[in-house]
Coordinates of C-alpha atoms in Angstrom, one line a residue:
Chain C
X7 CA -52.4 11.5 48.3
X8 CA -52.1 14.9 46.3
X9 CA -51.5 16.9 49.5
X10 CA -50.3 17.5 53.3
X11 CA -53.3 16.7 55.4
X12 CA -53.9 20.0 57.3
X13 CA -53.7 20.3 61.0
X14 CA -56.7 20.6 63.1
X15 CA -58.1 24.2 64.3
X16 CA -57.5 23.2 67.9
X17 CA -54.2 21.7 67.2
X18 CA -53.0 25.1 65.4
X19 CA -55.2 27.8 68.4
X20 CA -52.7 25.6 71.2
X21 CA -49.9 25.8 69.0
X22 CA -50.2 29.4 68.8
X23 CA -51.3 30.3 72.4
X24 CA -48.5 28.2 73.7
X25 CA -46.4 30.2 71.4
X26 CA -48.0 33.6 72.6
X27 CA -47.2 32.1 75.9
X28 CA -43.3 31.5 75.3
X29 CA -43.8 28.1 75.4
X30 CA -43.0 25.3 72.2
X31 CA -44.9 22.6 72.5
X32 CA -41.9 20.7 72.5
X33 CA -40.0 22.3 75.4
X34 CA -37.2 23.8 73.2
X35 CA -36.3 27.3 74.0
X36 CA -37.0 29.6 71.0
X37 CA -33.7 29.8 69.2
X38 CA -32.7 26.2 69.8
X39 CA -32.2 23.6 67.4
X40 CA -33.3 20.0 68.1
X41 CA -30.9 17.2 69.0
X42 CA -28.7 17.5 65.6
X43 CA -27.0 13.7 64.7
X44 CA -24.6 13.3 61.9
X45 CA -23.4 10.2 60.5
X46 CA -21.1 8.8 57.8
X47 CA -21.8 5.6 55.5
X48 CA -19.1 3.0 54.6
X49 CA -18.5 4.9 51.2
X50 CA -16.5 7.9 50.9
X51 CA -19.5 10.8 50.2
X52 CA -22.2 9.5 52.5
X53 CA -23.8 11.5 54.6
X54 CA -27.2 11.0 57.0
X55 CA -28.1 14.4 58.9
X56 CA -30.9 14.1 62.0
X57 CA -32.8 16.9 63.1
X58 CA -35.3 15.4 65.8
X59 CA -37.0 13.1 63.4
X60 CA -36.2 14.9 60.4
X61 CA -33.7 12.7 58.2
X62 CA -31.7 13.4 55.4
X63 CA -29.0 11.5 53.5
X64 CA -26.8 12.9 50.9
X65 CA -24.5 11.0 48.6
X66 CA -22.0 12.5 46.5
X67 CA -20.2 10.8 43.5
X68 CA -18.4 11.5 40.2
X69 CA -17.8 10.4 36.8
X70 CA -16.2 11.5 34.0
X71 CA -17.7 13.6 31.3
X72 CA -17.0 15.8 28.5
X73 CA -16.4 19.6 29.5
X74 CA -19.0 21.9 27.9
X75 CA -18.1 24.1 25.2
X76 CA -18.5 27.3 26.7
X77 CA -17.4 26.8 30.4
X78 CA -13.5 24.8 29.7
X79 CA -11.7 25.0 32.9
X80 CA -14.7 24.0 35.1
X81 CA -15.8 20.4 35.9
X82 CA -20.1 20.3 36.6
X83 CA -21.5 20.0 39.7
X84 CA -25.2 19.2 40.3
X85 CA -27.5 18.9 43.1
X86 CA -30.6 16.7 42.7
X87 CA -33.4 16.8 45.2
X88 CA -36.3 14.9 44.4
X89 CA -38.4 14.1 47.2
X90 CA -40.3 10.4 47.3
X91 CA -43.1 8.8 49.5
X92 CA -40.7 7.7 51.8
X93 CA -40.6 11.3 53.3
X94 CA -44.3 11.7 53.5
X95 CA -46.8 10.4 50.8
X96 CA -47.8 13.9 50.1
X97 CA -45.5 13.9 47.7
X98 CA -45.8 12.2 44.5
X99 CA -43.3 10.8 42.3
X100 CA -42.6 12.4 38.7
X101 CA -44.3 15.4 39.7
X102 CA -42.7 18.9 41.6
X103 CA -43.6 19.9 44.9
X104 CA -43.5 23.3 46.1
X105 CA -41.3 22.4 48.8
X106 CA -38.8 20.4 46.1
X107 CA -38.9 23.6 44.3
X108 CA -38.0 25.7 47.6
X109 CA -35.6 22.8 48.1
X110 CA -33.5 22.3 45.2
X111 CA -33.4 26.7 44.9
X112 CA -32.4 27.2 47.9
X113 CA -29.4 24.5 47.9
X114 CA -28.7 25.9 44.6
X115 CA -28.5 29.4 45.8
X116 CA -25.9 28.0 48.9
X117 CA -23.9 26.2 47.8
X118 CA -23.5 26.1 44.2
X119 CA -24.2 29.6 43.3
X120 CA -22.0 31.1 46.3
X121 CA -19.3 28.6 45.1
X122 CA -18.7 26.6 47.6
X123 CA -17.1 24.1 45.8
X124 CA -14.3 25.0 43.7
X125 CA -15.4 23.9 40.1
X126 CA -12.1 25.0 38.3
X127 CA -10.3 21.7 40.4
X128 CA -12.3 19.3 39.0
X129 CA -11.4 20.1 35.4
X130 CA -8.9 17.5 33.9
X131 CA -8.0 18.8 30.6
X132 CA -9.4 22.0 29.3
X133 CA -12.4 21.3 26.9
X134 CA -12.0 18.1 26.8
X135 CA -12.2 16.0 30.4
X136 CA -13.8 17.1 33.6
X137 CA -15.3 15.1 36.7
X138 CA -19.2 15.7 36.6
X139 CA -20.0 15.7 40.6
X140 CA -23.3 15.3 41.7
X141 CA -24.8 15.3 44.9
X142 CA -28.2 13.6 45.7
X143 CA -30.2 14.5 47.7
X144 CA -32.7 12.0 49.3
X145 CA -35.6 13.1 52.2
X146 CA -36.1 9.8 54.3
X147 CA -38.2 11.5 56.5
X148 CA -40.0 14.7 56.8
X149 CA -40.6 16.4 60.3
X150 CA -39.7 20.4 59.0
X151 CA -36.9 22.4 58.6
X152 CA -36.0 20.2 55.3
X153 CA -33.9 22.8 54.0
X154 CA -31.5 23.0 57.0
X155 CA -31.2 19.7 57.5
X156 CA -30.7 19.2 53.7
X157 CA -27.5 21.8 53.7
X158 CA -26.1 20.2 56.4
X159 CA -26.0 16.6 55.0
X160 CA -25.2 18.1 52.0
X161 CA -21.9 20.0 53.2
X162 CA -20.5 17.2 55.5
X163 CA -21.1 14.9 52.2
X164 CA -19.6 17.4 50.0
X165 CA -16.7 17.2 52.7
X166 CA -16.4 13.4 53.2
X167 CA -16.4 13.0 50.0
X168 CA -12.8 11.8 47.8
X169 CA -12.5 11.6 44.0
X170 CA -10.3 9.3 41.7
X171 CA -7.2 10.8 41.4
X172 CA -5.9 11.1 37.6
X173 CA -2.9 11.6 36.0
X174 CA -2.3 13.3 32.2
X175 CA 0.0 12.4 29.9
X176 CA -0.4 14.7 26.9
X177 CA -3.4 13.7 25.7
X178 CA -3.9 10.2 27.5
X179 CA -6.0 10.8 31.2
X180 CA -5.9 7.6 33.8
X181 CA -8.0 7.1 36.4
X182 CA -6.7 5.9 39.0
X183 CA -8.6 3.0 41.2
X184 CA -9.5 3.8 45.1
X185 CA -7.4 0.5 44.9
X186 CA -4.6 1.9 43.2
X187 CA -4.2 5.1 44.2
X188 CA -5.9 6.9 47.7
X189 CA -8.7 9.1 46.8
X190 CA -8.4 12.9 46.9
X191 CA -10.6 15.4 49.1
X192 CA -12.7 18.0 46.7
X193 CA -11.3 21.5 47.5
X194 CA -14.2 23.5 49.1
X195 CA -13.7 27.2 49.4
X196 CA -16.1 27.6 52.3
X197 CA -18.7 26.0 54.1
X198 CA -22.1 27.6 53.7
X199 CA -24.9 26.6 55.6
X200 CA -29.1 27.9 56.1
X201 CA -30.6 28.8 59.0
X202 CA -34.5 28.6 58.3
X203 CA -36.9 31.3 60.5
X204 CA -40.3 31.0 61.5
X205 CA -42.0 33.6 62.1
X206 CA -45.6 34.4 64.1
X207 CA -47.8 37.0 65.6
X208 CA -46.8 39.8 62.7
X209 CA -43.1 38.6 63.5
X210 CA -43.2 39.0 67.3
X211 CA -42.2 35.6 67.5
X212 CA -38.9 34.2 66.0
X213 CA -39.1 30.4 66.0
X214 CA -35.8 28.2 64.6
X215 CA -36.0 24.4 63.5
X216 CA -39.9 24.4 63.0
X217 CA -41.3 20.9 63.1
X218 CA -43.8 20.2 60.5
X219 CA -46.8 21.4 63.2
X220 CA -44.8 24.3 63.3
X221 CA -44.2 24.7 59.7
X222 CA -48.0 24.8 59.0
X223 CA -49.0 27.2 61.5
X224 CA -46.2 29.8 60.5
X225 CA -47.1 32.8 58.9
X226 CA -43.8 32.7 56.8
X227 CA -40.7 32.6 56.8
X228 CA -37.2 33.8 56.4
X229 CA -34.2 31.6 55.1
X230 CA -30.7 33.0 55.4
X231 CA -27.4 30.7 54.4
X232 CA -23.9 31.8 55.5
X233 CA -20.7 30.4 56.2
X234 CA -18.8 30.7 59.6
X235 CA -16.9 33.9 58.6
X236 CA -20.6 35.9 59.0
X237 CA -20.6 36.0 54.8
X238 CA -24.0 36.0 53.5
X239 CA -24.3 33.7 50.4
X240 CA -28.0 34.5 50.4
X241 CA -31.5 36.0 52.3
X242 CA -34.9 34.2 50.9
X243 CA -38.4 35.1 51.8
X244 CA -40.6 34.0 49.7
X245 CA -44.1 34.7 50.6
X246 CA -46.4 35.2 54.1
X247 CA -46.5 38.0 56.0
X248 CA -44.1 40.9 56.1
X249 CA -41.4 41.2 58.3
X250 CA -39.4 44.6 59.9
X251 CA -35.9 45.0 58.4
X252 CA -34.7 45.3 61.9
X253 CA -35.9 41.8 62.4
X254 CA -34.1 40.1 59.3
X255 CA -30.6 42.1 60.4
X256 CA -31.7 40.3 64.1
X257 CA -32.3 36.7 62.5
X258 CA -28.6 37.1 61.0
X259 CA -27.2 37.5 64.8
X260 CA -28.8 34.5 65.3
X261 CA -28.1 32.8 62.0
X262 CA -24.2 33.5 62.3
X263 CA -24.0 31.9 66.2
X264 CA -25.7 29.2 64.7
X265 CA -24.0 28.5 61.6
X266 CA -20.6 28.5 63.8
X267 CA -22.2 25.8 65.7
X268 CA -22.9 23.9 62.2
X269 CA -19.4 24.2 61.2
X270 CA -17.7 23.2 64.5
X271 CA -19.7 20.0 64.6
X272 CA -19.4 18.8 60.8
X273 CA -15.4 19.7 61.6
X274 CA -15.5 17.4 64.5
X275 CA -17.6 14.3 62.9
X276 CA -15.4 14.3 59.9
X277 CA -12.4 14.0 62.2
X278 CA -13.8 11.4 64.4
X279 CA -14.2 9.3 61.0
X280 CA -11.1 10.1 59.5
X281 CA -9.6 8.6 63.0
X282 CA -12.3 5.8 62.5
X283 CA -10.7 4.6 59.0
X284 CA -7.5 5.5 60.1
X285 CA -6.3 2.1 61.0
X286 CA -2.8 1.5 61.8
X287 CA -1.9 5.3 61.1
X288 CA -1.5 4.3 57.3
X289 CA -3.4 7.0 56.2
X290 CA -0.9 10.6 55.5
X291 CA 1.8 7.8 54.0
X292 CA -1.0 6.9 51.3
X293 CA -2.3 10.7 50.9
X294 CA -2.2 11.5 47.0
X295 CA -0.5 15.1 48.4
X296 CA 3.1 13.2 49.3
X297 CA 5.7 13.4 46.4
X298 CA 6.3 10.4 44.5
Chain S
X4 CA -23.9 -13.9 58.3
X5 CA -27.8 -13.1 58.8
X6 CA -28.4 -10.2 57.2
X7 CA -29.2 -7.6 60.4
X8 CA -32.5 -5.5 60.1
X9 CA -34.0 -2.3 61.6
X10 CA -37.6 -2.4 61.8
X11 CA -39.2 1.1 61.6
X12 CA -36.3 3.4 61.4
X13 CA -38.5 6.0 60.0
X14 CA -41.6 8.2 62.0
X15 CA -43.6 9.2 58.8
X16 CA -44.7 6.0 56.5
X17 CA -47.0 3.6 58.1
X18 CA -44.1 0.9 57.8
X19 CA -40.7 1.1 57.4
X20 CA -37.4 -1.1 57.3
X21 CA -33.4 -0.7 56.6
X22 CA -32.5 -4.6 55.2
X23 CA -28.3 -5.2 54.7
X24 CA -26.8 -8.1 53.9
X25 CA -23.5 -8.6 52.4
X26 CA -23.5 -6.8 49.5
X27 CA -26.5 -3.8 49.8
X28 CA -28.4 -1.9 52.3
X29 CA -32.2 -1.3 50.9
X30 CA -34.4 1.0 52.9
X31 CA -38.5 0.5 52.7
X32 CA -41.2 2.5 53.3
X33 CA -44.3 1.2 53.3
X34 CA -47.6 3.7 52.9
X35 CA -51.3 2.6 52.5
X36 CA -54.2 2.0 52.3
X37 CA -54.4 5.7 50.9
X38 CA -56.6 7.3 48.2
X39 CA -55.5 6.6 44.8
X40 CA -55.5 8.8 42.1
X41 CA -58.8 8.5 39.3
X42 CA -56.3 7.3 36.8
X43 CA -55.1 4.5 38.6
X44 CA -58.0 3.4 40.3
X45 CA -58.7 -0.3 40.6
X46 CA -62.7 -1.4 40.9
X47 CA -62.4 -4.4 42.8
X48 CA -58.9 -4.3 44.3
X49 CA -55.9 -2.0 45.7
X50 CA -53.1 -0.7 43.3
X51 CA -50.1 -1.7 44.6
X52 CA -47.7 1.0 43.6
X53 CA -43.5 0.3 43.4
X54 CA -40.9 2.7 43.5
X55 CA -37.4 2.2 43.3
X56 CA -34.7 4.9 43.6
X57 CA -31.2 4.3 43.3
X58 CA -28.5 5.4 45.3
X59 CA -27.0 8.0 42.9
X60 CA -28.5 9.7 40.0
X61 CA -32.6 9.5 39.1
X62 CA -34.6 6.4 38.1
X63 CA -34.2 5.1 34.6
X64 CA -35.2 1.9 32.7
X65 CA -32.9 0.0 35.4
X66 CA -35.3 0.8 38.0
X67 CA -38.6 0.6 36.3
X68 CA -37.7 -2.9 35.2
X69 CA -37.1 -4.1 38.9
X70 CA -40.4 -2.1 40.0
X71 CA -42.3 -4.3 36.9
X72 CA -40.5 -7.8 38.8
X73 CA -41.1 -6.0 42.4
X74 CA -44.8 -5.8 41.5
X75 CA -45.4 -9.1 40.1
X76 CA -43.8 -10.6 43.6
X77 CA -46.0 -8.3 46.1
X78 CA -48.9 -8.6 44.3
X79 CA -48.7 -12.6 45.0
X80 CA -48.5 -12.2 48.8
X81 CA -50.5 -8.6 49.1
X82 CA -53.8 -9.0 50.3
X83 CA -55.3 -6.7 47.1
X84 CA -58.9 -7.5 47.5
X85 CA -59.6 -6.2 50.6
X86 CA -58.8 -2.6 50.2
X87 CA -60.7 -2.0 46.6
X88 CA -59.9 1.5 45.2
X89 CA -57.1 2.1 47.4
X90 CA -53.6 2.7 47.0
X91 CA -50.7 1.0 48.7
X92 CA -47.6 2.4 48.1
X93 CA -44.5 0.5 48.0
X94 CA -41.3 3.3 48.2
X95 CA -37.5 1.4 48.1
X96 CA -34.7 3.5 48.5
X97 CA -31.2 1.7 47.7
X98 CA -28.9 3.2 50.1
X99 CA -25.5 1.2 49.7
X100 CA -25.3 -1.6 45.9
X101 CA -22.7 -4.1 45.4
X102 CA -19.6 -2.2 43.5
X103 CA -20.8 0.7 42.3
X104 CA -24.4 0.0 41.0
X105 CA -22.6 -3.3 39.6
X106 CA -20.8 -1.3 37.0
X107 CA -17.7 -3.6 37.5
X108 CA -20.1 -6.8 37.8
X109 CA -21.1 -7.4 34.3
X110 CA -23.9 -6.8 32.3
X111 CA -26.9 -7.8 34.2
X112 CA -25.6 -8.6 37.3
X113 CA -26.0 -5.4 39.7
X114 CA -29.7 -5.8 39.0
X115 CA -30.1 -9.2 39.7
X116 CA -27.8 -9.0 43.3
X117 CA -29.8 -5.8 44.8
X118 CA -33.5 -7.7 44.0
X119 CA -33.8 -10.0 47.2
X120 CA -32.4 -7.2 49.2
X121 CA -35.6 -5.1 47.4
X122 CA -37.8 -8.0 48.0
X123 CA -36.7 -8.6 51.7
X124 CA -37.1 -5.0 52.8
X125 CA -40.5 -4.3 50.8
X126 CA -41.6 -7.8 52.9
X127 CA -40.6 -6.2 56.0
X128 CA -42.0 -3.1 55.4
X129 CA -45.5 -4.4 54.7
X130 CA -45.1 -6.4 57.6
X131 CA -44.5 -3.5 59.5
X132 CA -47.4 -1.5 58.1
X133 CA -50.0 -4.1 58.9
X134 CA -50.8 -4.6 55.2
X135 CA -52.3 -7.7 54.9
X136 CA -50.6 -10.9 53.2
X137 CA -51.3 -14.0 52.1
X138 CA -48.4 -15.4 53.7
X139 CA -45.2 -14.8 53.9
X140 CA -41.9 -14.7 51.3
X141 CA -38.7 -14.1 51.2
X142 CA -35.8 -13.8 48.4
X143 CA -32.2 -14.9 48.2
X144 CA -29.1 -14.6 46.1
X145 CA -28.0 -17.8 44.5
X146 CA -24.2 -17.7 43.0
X147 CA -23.0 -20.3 40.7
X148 CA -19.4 -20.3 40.7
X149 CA -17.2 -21.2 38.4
X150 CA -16.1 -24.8 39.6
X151 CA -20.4 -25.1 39.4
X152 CA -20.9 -24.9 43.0
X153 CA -23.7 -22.7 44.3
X154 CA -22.8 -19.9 47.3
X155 CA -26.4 -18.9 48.7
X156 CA -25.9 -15.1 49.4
X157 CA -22.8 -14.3 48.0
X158 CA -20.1 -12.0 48.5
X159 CA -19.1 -9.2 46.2
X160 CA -15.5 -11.5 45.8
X161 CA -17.9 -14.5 44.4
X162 CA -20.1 -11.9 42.8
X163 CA -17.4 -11.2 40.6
X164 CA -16.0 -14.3 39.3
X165 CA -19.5 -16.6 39.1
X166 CA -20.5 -18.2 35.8
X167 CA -24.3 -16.9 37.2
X168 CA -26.5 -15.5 39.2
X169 CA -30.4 -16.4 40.1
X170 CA -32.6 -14.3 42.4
X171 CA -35.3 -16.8 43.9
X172 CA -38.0 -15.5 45.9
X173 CA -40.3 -18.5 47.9
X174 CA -43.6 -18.0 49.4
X175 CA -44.6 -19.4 52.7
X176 CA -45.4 -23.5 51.3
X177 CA -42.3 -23.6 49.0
X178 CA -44.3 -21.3 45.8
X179 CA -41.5 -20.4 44.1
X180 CA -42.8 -16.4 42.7
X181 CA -39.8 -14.9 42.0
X182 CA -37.0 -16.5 39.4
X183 CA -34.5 -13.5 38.1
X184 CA -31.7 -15.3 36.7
X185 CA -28.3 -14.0 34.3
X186 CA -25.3 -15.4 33.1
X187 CA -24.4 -18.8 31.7
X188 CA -26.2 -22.3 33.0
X189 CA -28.4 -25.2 31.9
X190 CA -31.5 -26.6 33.6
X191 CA -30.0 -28.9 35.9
X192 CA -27.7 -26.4 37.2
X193 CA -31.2 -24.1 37.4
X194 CA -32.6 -26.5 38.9
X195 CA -30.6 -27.2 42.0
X196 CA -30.1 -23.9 42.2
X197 CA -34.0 -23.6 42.8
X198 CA -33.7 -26.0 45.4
X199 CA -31.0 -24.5 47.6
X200 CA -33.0 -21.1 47.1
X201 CA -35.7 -22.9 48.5
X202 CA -34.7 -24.3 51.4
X203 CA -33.0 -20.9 52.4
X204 CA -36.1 -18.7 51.8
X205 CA -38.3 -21.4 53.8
X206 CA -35.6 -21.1 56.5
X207 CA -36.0 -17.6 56.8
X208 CA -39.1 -18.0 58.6
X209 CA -39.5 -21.5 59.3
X210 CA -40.6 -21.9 62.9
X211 CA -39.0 -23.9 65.6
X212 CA -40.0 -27.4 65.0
X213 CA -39.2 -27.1 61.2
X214 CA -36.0 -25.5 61.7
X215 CA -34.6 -28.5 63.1
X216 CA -35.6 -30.5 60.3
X217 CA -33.4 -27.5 58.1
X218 CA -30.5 -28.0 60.1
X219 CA -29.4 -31.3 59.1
X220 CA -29.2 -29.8 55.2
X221 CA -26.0 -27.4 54.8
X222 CA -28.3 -24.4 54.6
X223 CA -27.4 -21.9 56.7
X224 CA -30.9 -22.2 58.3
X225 CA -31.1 -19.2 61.1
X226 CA -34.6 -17.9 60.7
X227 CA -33.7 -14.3 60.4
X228 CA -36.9 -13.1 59.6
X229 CA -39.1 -14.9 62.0
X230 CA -36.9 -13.6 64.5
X231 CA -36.8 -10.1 63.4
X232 CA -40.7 -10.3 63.4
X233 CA -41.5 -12.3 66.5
X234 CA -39.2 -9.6 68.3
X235 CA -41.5 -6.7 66.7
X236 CA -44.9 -8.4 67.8
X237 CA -42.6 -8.7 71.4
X238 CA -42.1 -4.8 71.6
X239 CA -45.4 -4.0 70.2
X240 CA -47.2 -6.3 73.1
X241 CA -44.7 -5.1 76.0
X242 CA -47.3 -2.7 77.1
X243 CA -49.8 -5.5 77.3
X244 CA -47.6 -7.8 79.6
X245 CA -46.5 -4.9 81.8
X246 CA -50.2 -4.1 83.1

C-alpha cells in the first residue's frame, strides 16, 4: 500500500468544527497529552513509550569498534529509525517515508546534535578503541505524534541503558562481562525532549499530541525539543501554513511546562525499576563507581 | 512452562500477537489482503510477503534467510488462492533473542532458536487477522544434549551446551513443513527428534479428547495455542451471548 488512506471530507469538516468549537473529538483539553505509559524490558536499554495507542520501543546497545580517524576522543553514537508495516502498512520496507525522514532529523537534531549524550566517555583509547552506541528505534504502532513519543522512548532507553565496563592496560583493553563486572550508566549531559504542535484555523488553534485524524487535518505544524532547564536544542517547521512569531514564543511556554512533566516522569520510572532489580539491596556494593 | 501470549497488542495491523517463551519474545503483525505492488503481483494467487527485523541493528542476510524459511512454512498453511493479486503482509519484529542475537551460542544456533518463536507468532497473527488457513501449525525447539537426550523447548543453559539444535514445525495431521536443523547428529538421533517435535506441535492445539491420549507420553502436552485461540473466539462472541 504506497500511501496513508486519506480521511473522509465529513470526517475532517467535524474534526474541524469541533475544533472551532473548543472541543477534541477525544475529550482532551487542548494542551493535554494523552495517557503517557513507560515501560522497561528485561535488558538493560529497553524502552516501550505509550501515547494513547501510539507505541514506540527503543533499544539501545554497544559494541566495540575502531575510532575514526578524524574524530579520536569520541566513541559513535547512532540513531536508526526505520519504520515497518507493523506501524501502519503505508509504509514500505527498503524505501524512505517522509515521516522517517522527519523522524530520524528530528531525533538527530535532539538528541545527538545538542549532545545529549556525552560522546567523549565512550572513547576507550584514543584512535584506536571506542564503544559504537546505537539506539534503534522501532514504531509498533502508529496513532500521531510519532516524534514525541519516539524522544521519549528514546531518552528513558538512553537512560536505562549500562555499558561493559573496560579496563586498559597499556595497550591491552578487557571487556568486562555484565557477569563479571556490573554495567556502567552512559553519562548524559541533559535530557532533551520534543514537544510537537498542531496547528488550525491560520494558527488560532494550538493542538498538542495530535492523533493521526488530527495529524491529517492540521495545517502544519511546529516541533520544538528542550530539556527541563527551558534550553532550546532546536525549533522545526517544516512546511503548511505560516504561523505569528508571537505564537511559536507561546508554544515554548507550553513546550517547557511540558517537557518538565517528561523529565519528572522518565526520573520516576527509572527509579521504580532500579528498586525493581534492586533485590536484596546488593546493588551500590556491586556499582563499578566503588574503589577496588 | 507454556509459552504466555498476547493476542492483538497492537490497534493498527489487521492482526497482531507478542509470542515469549523461554528464550525470545517475537512480536507479529499481520496486514492483508491489501493491494500489491505491479512488480510483485501474482495472477492466480496472493503474495505472501515476510519481514523480519531484528532487535538491534538493520536486516541483513541473517534475516532474509529466516524470511526465505518463514515463507516456505506460511505459504503451506496460507490460504493463497483465494485472494489472487493481493498482498498479505507478514511483519515479525524480534523484541528480546536468546544471548545476544546468539553471538555466544555458536555458529548457527541464534537463528535456528528464534525460528519457532517467528513461526508461532506469524501463526497467531494470521489467526488473528482472519487470513485464511488450511489448518493449523505450530513450531518447537528440539535440543539434543550432550548425553544425547532431547529437551523440547530448551533453555538458554541447555542452548549452550547441546551437541544440536532442530526447529520442527508440524501442520494440523502430523505434516511435518518446517525442519531447520544445526550442529552435530545422525539420522536416528534426527529422527526421534522428529518425533518428539511432533507430538509437541500436535499438542499445541490438540483438542480435548486427543489431549488425553498426549498425556500418557512425557510431552508436556498443555495445548497452549488452542487455548489462547478458543479464549479469543470467547471475547470476540461475548457481545453475542450478552444480548
Amino acid at each position: 500500500m504506497p500511501r496513508e488512506a486519506e480521511p473522509s471530507n465529513n470526517a475532517k469538516a467535524f474534526l474541524l468544527q469541533a475544533l472551532r468549537e473548543n472541543v477534541r473529538l477525544d475529550g482532551r483539553a487542548f494542551d493535554e497529552f494523552r495517557q503517557i505509559d513507560l515501560s522497561f524490558g528485561d535488558e538493560y536499554g529497553v524502552a516501550t513509550a505509550r501515547l494513547g495507542k501510539t507505541k514506540v520501543m527503543v533499544r539501545v546497545s554497544s559494541e566495540v569498534v575502531k575510532a575514526s580517524a578524524d574524530r579520536k576522543f569520541d566513541g559513535v553514537f547512532t540513531i536508526s529509525t526505520e519504520l515497518s508495516p507493523i506501524a501502519s502498512p503505508a509504509f514500505e520496507v527498503g524505501r524512505q517515508d517522509q515521516a522517517e525522514v522527519l523522524l530520524s532529523r528530528i531525533l538527530e537534531k535532539t538528541i545527538r546534535r545538542s549532545g545529549a549524550l556525552d560522546t567523549e566517555s565512550l572513547c576507550i583509547i584514543a584512535g584506536q578503541k571506542c564503544f559504537h552506541v546505537r539506539a534503534d528505534v522501532h514504531v509498533l504502532d502508529h496513532d500521531g505524534s510519532l516524534v514525541d513519543a519516539s524522544c521519549l522512548a528514546l531518552v528513558a532507553a538512553l537512560m536505562h541503558y549500562r555499558r561493559p565496563d573496560f579496563e586498559v592496560r597499556g595497550e591491552e583493553v578487557q571487556i568486562f562481562d555484565p557477569r563479571e563486572r556490573e554495567p556502567i550508566k552512559l553519562s548524559m549531559q541533559h535530557q532533551p525532549f520534543c514537544v510537537t504542535f498542531g496547528y488550525y484555523e491560520d494558527g488560532s488553534v494550538m493542538l498538542l499530541d495530535s492523533t493521526l485524524l488530527e495529524e491529517q487535518c492540521r495545517e502544519g505544524e511546529v516541533m520544538i525539543s528542550m530539556n527541563r532547564f527551558g534550553e532550546i536544542c532546536q525549533i522545526a517547521k517544516y512546511s503548511g501554513e505560516p504561523v505569528d512569531a508571537m505564537s511559536v514564543l507561546n508554544c515554548m511556554n507550553v513546550a517547557l511546562e511540558k517537557v518538565k512533566v517528561f523529565d519528572k516522569l522518565v526520573k520516576a520510572k527509572l527509579e521504580e525499576d532500579e528498586k525493581r532489580r534492586d533485590v536484596g539491596g546488593l546493588m551500590a556494593e556491586l556499582s563499578a563507581e566503588n574503589a577496588r | 512452562m507454556p509459552p504466555q501470549i498476547t493476542t492483538s497488542p497492537l490497534s493498527r495491523p489487521d492482526g497482531s500477537a507478542t509470542y515469549t517463551d523461554a528464550l525470545s519474545t517475537v512480536l507479529a503483525a499481520v496486514n492483508g489482503p491489501l493491494e500489491v505492488s505491479r512488480r510483485d503481483e501474482l495472477p492466480s494467487e496472493a503474495t505472501l510477503e515476510i519481514h523480519v527485523r531484528p532487535a538491534a541493528g538493520v536486516g541483513g542476510p541473517r534475516e532474509r534467510w529466516l524470511e526465505a524459511v518463514l515463507h516456505a512454512v506460511l505459504r503451506s498453511v496460507v490460504l493463497v488462492h483465494l485472494h489472487p493479486r493481493a498482498l498479505v503482509q507478514v511483519s515479525l519484529q524480534v523484541v528480546r533473542e536468546p544471548a545476544g542475537g546468539g553471538v555466544g551460542l555458536g555458529k548457527g544456533r541464534g537463528e535456528v532458536a528464534v525460528l519457532p518463536a517467528l513461526v508461532n507468532a506469524a501463526v497467531l497473527a494470521l489467526v488473528g487477522g482472519g487470513v485464511g488457513l488450511e489448518g493449523m501449525l505450530s513450531a518447537v525447539l528440539v535440543a539434543v544434549g550432550g548425553k544425547g537426550e532431547l529437551v523440547v523447548a530448551p533453555g538458554v543453559e541447555v542452548l549452550e551446551g547441546c551437541e544440536s539444535l532442530h526447529a520442527v514445525a508440524c501442520a494440523a495431521g502430523g505434516g511435518l513443513v518446517m525442519d531447520e536443523s544445526t550442529g552435530r547428529f545422525d539420522l536416528g538421533v534426527w529422527g526421534e527428534v522428529v518425533e518428539r517435535a511432533r507430538e509437541a506441535c500436535l499438542a499445541a492445539f490438540a483438542s480435548k479428547g486427543e489431549d488425553e491420549a498426549m498425556a500418557n507420553g512425557d510431552v508436556e502436552a498443555e495445548p497452549w495455542m488452542r487455548q489462547v485461540l478458543e479464549e479469543k473466539v470467547r471475547d470476540a462472541n461475548a457481545w453475542r451471548e450478552s444480548t
